[in-house]
Short mmCIF file of C-alpha atoms in Angstrom, two decimals:
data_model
loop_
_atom_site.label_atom_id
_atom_site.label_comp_id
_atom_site.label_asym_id
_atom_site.label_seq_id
_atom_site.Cartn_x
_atom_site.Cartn_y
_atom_site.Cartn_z
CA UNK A 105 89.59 117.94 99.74
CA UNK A 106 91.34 115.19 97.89
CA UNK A 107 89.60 115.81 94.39
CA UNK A 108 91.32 118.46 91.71
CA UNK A 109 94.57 117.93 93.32
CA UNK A 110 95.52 114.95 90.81
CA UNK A 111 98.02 116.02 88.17
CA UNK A 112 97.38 114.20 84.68
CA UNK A 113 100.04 114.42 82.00
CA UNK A 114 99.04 113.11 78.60
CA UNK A 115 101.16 114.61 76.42
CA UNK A 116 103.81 112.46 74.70
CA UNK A 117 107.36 113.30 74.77
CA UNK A 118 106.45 115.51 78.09
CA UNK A 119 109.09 116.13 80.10
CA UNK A 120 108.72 116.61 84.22
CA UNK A 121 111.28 118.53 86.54
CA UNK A 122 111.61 120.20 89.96
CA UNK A 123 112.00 123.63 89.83
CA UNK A 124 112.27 125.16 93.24
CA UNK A 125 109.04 123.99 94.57
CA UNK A 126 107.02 123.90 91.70
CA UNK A 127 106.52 120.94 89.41
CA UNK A 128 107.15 121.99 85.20
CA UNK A 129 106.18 120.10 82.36
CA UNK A 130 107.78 121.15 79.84
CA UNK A 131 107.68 120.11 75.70
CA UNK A 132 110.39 120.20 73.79
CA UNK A 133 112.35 122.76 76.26
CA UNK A 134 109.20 125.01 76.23
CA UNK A 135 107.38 125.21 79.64
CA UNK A 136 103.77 124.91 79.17
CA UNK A 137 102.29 123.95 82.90
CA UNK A 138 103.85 125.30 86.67
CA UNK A 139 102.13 123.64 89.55
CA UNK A 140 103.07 124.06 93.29
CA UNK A 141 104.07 120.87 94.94
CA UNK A 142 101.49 122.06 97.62
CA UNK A 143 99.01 121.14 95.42
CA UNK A 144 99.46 117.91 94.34
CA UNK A 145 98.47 114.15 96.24
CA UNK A 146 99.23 112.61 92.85
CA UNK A 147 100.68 112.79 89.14
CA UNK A 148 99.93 110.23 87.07
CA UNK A 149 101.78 109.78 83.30
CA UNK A 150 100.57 108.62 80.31
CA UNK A 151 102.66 107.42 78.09
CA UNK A 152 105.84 108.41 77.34
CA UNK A 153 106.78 111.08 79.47
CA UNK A 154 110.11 111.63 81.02
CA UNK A 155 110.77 112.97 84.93
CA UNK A 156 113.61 114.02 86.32
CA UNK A 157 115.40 111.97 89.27
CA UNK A 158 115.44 114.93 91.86
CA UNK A 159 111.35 116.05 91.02
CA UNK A 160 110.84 111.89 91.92
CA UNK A 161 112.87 112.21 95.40
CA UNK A 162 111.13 115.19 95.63
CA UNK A 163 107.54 113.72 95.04
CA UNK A 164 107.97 110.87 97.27
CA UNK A 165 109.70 113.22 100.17
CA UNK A 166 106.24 114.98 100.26
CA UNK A 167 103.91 112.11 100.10
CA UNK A 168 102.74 112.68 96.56
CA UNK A 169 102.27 109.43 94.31
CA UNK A 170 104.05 108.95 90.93
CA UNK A 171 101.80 106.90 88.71
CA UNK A 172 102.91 105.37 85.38
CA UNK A 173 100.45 104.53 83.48
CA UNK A 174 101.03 103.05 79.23
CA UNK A 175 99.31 104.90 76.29
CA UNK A 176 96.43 102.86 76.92
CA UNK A 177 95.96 103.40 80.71
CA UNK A 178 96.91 100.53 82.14
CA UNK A 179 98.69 100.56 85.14
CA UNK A 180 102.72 99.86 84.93
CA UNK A 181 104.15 101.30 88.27
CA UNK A 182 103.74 103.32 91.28
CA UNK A 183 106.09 105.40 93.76
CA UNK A 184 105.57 106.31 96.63
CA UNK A 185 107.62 107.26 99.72
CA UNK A 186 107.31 105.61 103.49
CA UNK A 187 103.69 104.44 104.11
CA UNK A 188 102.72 104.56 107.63
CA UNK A 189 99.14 103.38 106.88
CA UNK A 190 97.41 101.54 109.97
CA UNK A 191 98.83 98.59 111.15
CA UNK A 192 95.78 97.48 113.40
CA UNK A 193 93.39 98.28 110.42
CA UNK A 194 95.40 96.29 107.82
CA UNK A 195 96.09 93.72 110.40
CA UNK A 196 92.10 93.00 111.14
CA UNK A 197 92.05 93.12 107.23
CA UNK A 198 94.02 90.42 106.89
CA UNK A 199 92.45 88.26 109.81
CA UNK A 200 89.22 89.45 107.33
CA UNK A 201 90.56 87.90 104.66
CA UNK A 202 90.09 84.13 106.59
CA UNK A 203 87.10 84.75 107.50
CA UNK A 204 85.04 83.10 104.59
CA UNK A 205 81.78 84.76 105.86
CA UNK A 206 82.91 87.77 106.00
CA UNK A 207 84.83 87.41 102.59
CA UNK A 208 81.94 86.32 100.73
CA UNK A 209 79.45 88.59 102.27
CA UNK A 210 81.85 91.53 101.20
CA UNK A 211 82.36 90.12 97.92
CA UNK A 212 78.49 90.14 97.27
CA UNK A 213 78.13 93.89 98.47
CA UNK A 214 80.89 94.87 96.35
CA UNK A 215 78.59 92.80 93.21
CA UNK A 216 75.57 94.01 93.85
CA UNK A 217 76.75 97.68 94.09
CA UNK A 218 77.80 97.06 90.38
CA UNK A 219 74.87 95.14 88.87
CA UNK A 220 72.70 97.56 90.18
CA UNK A 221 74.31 100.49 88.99
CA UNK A 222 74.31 98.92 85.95
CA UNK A 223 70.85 98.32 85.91
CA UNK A 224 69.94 101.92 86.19
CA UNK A 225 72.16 102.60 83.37
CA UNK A 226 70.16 100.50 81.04
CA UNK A 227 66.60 101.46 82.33
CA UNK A 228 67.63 105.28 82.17
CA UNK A 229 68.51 104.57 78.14
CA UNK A 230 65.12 102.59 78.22
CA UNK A 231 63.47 106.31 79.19
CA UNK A 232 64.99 107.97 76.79
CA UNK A 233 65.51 104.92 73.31
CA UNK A 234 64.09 106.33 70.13
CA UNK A 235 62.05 103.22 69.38
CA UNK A 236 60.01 101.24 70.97
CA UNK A 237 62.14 97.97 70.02
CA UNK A 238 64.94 99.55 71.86
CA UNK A 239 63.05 100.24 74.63
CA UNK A 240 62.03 97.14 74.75
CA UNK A 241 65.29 95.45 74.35
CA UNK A 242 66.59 97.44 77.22
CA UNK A 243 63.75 97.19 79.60
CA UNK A 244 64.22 93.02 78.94
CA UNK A 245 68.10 93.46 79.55
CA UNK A 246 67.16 95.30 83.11
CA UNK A 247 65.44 93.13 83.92
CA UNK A 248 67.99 89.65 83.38
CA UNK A 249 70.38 91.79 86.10
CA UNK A 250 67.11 92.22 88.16
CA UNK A 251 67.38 88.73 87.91
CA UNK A 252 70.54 88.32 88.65
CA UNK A 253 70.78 90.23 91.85
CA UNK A 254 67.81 88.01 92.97
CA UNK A 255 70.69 85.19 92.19
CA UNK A 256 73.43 86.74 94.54
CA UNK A 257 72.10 85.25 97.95
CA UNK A 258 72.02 81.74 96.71
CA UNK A 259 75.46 82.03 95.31
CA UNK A 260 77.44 80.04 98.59
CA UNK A 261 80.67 80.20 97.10
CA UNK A 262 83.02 83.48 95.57
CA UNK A 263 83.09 81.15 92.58
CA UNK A 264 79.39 81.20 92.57
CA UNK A 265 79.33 84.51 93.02
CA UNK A 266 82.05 85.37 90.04
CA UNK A 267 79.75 83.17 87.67
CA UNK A 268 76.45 85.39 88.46
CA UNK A 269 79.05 88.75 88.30
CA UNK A 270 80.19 87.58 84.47
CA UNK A 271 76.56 86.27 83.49
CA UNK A 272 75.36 89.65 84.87
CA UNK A 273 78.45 91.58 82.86
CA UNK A 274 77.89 89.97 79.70
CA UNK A 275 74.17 90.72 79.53
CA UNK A 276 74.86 94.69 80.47
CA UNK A 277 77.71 94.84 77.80
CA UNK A 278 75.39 93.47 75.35
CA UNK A 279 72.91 96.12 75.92
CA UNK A 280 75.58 99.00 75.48
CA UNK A 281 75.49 99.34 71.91
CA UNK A 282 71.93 100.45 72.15
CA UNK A 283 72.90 103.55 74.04
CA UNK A 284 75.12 104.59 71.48
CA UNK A 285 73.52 107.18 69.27
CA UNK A 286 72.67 105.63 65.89
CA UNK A 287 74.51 108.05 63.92
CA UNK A 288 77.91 106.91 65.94
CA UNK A 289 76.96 103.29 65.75
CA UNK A 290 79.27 101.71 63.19
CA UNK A 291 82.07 103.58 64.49
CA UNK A 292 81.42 102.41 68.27
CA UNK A 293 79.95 99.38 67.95
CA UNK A 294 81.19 97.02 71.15
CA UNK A 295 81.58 92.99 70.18
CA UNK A 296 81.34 92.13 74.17
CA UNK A 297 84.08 93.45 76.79
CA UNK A 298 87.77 93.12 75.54
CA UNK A 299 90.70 94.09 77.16
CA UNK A 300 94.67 93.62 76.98
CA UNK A 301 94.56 94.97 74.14
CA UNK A 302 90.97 96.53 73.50
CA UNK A 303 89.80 95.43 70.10
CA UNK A 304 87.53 98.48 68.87
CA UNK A 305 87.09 102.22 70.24
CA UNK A 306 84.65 101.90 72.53
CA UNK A 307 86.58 99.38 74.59
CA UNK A 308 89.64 101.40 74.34
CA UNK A 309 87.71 104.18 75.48
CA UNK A 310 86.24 101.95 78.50
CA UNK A 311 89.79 100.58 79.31
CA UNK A 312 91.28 104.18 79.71
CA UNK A 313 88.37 105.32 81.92
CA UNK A 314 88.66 102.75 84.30
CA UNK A 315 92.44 102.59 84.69
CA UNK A 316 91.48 106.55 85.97
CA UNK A 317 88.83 105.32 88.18
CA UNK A 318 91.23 102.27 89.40
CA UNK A 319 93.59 104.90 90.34
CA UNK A 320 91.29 107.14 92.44
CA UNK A 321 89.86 103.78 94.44
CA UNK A 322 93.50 102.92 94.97
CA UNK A 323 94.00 106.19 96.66
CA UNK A 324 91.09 106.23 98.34
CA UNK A 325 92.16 103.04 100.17
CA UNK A 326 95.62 103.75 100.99
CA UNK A 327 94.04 107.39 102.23
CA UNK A 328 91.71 105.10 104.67
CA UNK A 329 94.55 103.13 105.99
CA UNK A 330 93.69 99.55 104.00
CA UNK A 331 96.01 97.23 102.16
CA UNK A 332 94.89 97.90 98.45
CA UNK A 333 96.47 94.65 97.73
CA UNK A 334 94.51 92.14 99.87
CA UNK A 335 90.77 92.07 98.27
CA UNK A 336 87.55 89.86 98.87
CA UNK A 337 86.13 89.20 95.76
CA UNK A 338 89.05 89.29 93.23
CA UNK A 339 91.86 86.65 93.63
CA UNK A 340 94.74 87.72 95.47
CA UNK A 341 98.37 87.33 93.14
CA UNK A 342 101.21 89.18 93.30
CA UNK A 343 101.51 92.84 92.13
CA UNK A 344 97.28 92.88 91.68
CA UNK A 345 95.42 95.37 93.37
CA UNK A 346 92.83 93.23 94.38
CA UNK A 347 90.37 95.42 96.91
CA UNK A 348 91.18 98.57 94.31
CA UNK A 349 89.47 96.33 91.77
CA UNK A 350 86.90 95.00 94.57
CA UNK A 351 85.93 98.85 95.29
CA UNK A 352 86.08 99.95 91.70
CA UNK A 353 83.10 97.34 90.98
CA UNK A 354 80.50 99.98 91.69
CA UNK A 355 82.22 102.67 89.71
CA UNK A 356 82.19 100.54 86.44
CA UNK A 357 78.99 102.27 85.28
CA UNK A 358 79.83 105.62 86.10
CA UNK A 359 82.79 105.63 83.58
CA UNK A 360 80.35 102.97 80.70
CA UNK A 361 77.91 106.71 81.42
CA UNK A 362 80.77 109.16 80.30
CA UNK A 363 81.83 107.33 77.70
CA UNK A 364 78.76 107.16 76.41
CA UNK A 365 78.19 110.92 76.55
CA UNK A 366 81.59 111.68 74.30
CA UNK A 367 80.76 109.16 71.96
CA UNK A 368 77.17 110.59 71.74
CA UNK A 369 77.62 114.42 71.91
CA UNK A 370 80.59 113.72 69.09
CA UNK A 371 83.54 115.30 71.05
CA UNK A 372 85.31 111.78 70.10
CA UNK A 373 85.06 110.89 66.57
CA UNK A 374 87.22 107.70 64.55
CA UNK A 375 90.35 110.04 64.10
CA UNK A 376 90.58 109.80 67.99
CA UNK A 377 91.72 106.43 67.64
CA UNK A 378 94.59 104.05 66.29
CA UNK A 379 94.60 100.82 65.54
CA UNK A 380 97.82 99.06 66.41
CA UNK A 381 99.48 96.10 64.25
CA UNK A 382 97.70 93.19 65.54
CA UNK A 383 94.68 94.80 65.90
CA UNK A 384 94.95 96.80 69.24
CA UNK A 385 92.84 100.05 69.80
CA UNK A 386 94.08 103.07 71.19
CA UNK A 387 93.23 106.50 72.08
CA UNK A 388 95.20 109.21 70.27
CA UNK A 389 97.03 111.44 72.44
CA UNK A 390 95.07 115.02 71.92
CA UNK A 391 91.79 112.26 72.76
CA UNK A 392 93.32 111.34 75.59
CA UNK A 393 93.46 114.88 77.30
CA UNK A 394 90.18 115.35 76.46
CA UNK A 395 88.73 112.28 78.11
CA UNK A 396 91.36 113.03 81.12
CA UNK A 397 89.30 116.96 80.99
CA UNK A 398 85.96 115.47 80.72
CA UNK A 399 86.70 113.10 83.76
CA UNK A 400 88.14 115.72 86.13
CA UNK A 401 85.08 117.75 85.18
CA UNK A 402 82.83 114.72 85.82
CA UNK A 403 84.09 114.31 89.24
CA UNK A 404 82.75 117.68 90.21
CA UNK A 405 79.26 116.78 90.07
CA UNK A 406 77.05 116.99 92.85
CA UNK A 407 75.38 113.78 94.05
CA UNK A 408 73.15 112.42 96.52
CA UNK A 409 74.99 109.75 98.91
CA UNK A 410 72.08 107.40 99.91
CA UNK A 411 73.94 106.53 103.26
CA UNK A 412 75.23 110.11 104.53
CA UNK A 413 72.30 111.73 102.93
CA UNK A 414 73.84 114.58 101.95
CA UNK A 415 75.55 115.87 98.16
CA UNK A 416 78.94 115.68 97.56
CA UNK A 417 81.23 115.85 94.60
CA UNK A 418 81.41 112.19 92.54
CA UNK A 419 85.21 112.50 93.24
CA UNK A 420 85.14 112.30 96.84
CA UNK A 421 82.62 109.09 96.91
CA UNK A 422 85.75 106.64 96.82
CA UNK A 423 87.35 108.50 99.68
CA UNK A 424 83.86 107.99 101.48
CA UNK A 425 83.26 104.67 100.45
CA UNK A 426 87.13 103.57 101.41
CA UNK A 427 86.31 104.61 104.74
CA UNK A 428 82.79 102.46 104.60
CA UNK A 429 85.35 99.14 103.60
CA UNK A 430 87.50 100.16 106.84
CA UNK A 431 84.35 100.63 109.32
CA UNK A 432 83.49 97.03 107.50
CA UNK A 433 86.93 95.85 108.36
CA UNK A 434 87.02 96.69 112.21
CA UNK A 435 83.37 96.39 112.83
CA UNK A 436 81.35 93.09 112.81
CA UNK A 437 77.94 95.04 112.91
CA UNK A 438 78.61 97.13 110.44
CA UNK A 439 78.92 95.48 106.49
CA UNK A 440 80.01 97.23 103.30
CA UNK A 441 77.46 99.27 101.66
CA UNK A 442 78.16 100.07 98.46
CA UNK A 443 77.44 103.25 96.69
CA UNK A 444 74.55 102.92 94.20
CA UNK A 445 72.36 105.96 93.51
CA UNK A 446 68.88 106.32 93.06
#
């Protein structure tokens, strides 16, 4: 299924071209990578990297998306070639979208999927802090977004609901640091979430990570037949993916729990980073490909899905839970569930 068949180029200067039907990347006019167009669903391009006009008539004849991406991983641009989608599903998304029950009901599925994810990341570093203090300071942490998911039901309004998210947010960011390993602390310590431009490695390392997982929801709900565009709990504006960032929500943690494990088993150190005039951090480009690696390998893990009750590869979850948003979409009776493991 759709999981390894994502193409990731991170290496600068790259350039792509057709050859036949086979997609080369080549380096300097050295060819280091052949892949059959058969393959692919996606390439996405970090970076500077350089394609050639017939491989990108090529790609979007065969369906696969071209995703730019800059050195940091946010999103630039996307091509694709004709959509056909679903216009009945997209249309009852849209008559969703004015439905203010419905919107705010989805909206709080879509939070609580996060927090609580979040949650268990902080009581599984509980279990396993060094110190008591820690443990403690953790344990208290968990239980403010315990707290905070008691919260969600009152909230009556997506503004309501947006001030319990952020409250929620900054407590779990605050609580990050303490899962670094001491030994990596003053390298990685986080001052809060920033963003456009991350201000110190471990949010450049956070921001990269999620632009990956951003991409993979976005897939996931153009695969199911929804509007990635028209969301329920982020603001709608022009040129925002707004139910990509909606389903993302719940994967937040899962890319806070790799980072954590390359900062902690060492396989990113300070020389994997570079900080820009003006005080911008960013990933070096041999770091990149090994985060891009570690991610692709992280997808392949088996997991329990709560609602199908059955394992299944991490990467496939947004394809399942894109299809969960649709069944939400066309069927009163049945509201998004969010994916949160046990």
């Amino acid at each position: 299924m759709q999981l390894l068949n994502t193409l990731y180029v991170t290496l600068e200067g790259a350039w792509l071209r057709l050859d036949n039907d086979t997609l080369r990347v080549e380096v300097e006019r050295e060819t280091r990578l052949r892949v059959p167009l058969h393959h692919l669903s996606a390439v996405v391009c970090f970076g500077h990297v350089g394609l050639s006009a017939p491989l990108m008539h090529r790609l979007a004849d065969e369906g696969i998306a071209l995703v730019l991406l800059d050195d940091n991983g946010r999103y630039k641009a996307r091509l694709e070639g004709a959509m056909s989608g679903n216009v009945l599903l997209r249309q009852a998304q849209f008559q969703r979208l004015a439905d203010a029950t419905f919107t705010l009901d989805t909206a709080r599925a879509c939070v609580a999927g996060k927090i609580k994810n979040c949650r268990q990341v902080l009581q599984r570093g509980a279990r396993e802090a060094k110190s008591e203090q820690e443990a403690a300071a953790l344990t208290r942490l968990a239980d403010d977004l315990a707290a905070s998911l008691r919260a969600l039901p009152a909230a009556d309004s997506l503004d309501a609901l947006r001030g319990v998210e952020g409250e929620a947010a900054r407590q779990y960011f605050s609580g990050l640091n303490l899962l670094v390993r001491p030994d990596q602390r003053a390298a990685f310590t986080m001052d809060g979430r920033t963003r456009r431009p991350p201000r110190d490695r471990f949010n450049a390392l956070l921001s990269f990570l999620y632009a990956m997982w951003m991409n993979d929801c976005r897939s996931a709900l153009e695969a199911a037949g929804l509007d990635p565009q028209a969301g329920f709990l982020h603001a709608l504006r022009p040129g925002r993916a707004a139910l990509a960032l909606d389903l993302m929500e719940e994967f937040r943690p899962w890319a806070d729990r790799l980072a954590l494990t390359l900062i902690n088993r060492s396989q990113l150190n300070t020389h994997d980073f570079a900080v820009r005039e003006g005080g911008a951090v960013t990933l070096a480009p041999d770091a990149r490909k090994t985060v891009v690696v570690a991610f692709q390998e992280r997808k392949k893990d088996e997991i329990s899905h709560p609602l199908l009750a059955q394992t299944l590869p991490l990467g496939l979850v947004p394809l399942v839970q894109a299809r969960l948003m649709a069944r939400a979409v066309r069927d009163s009776a049945a509201p998004y569930i969010p994916f949160v493991t046990k």
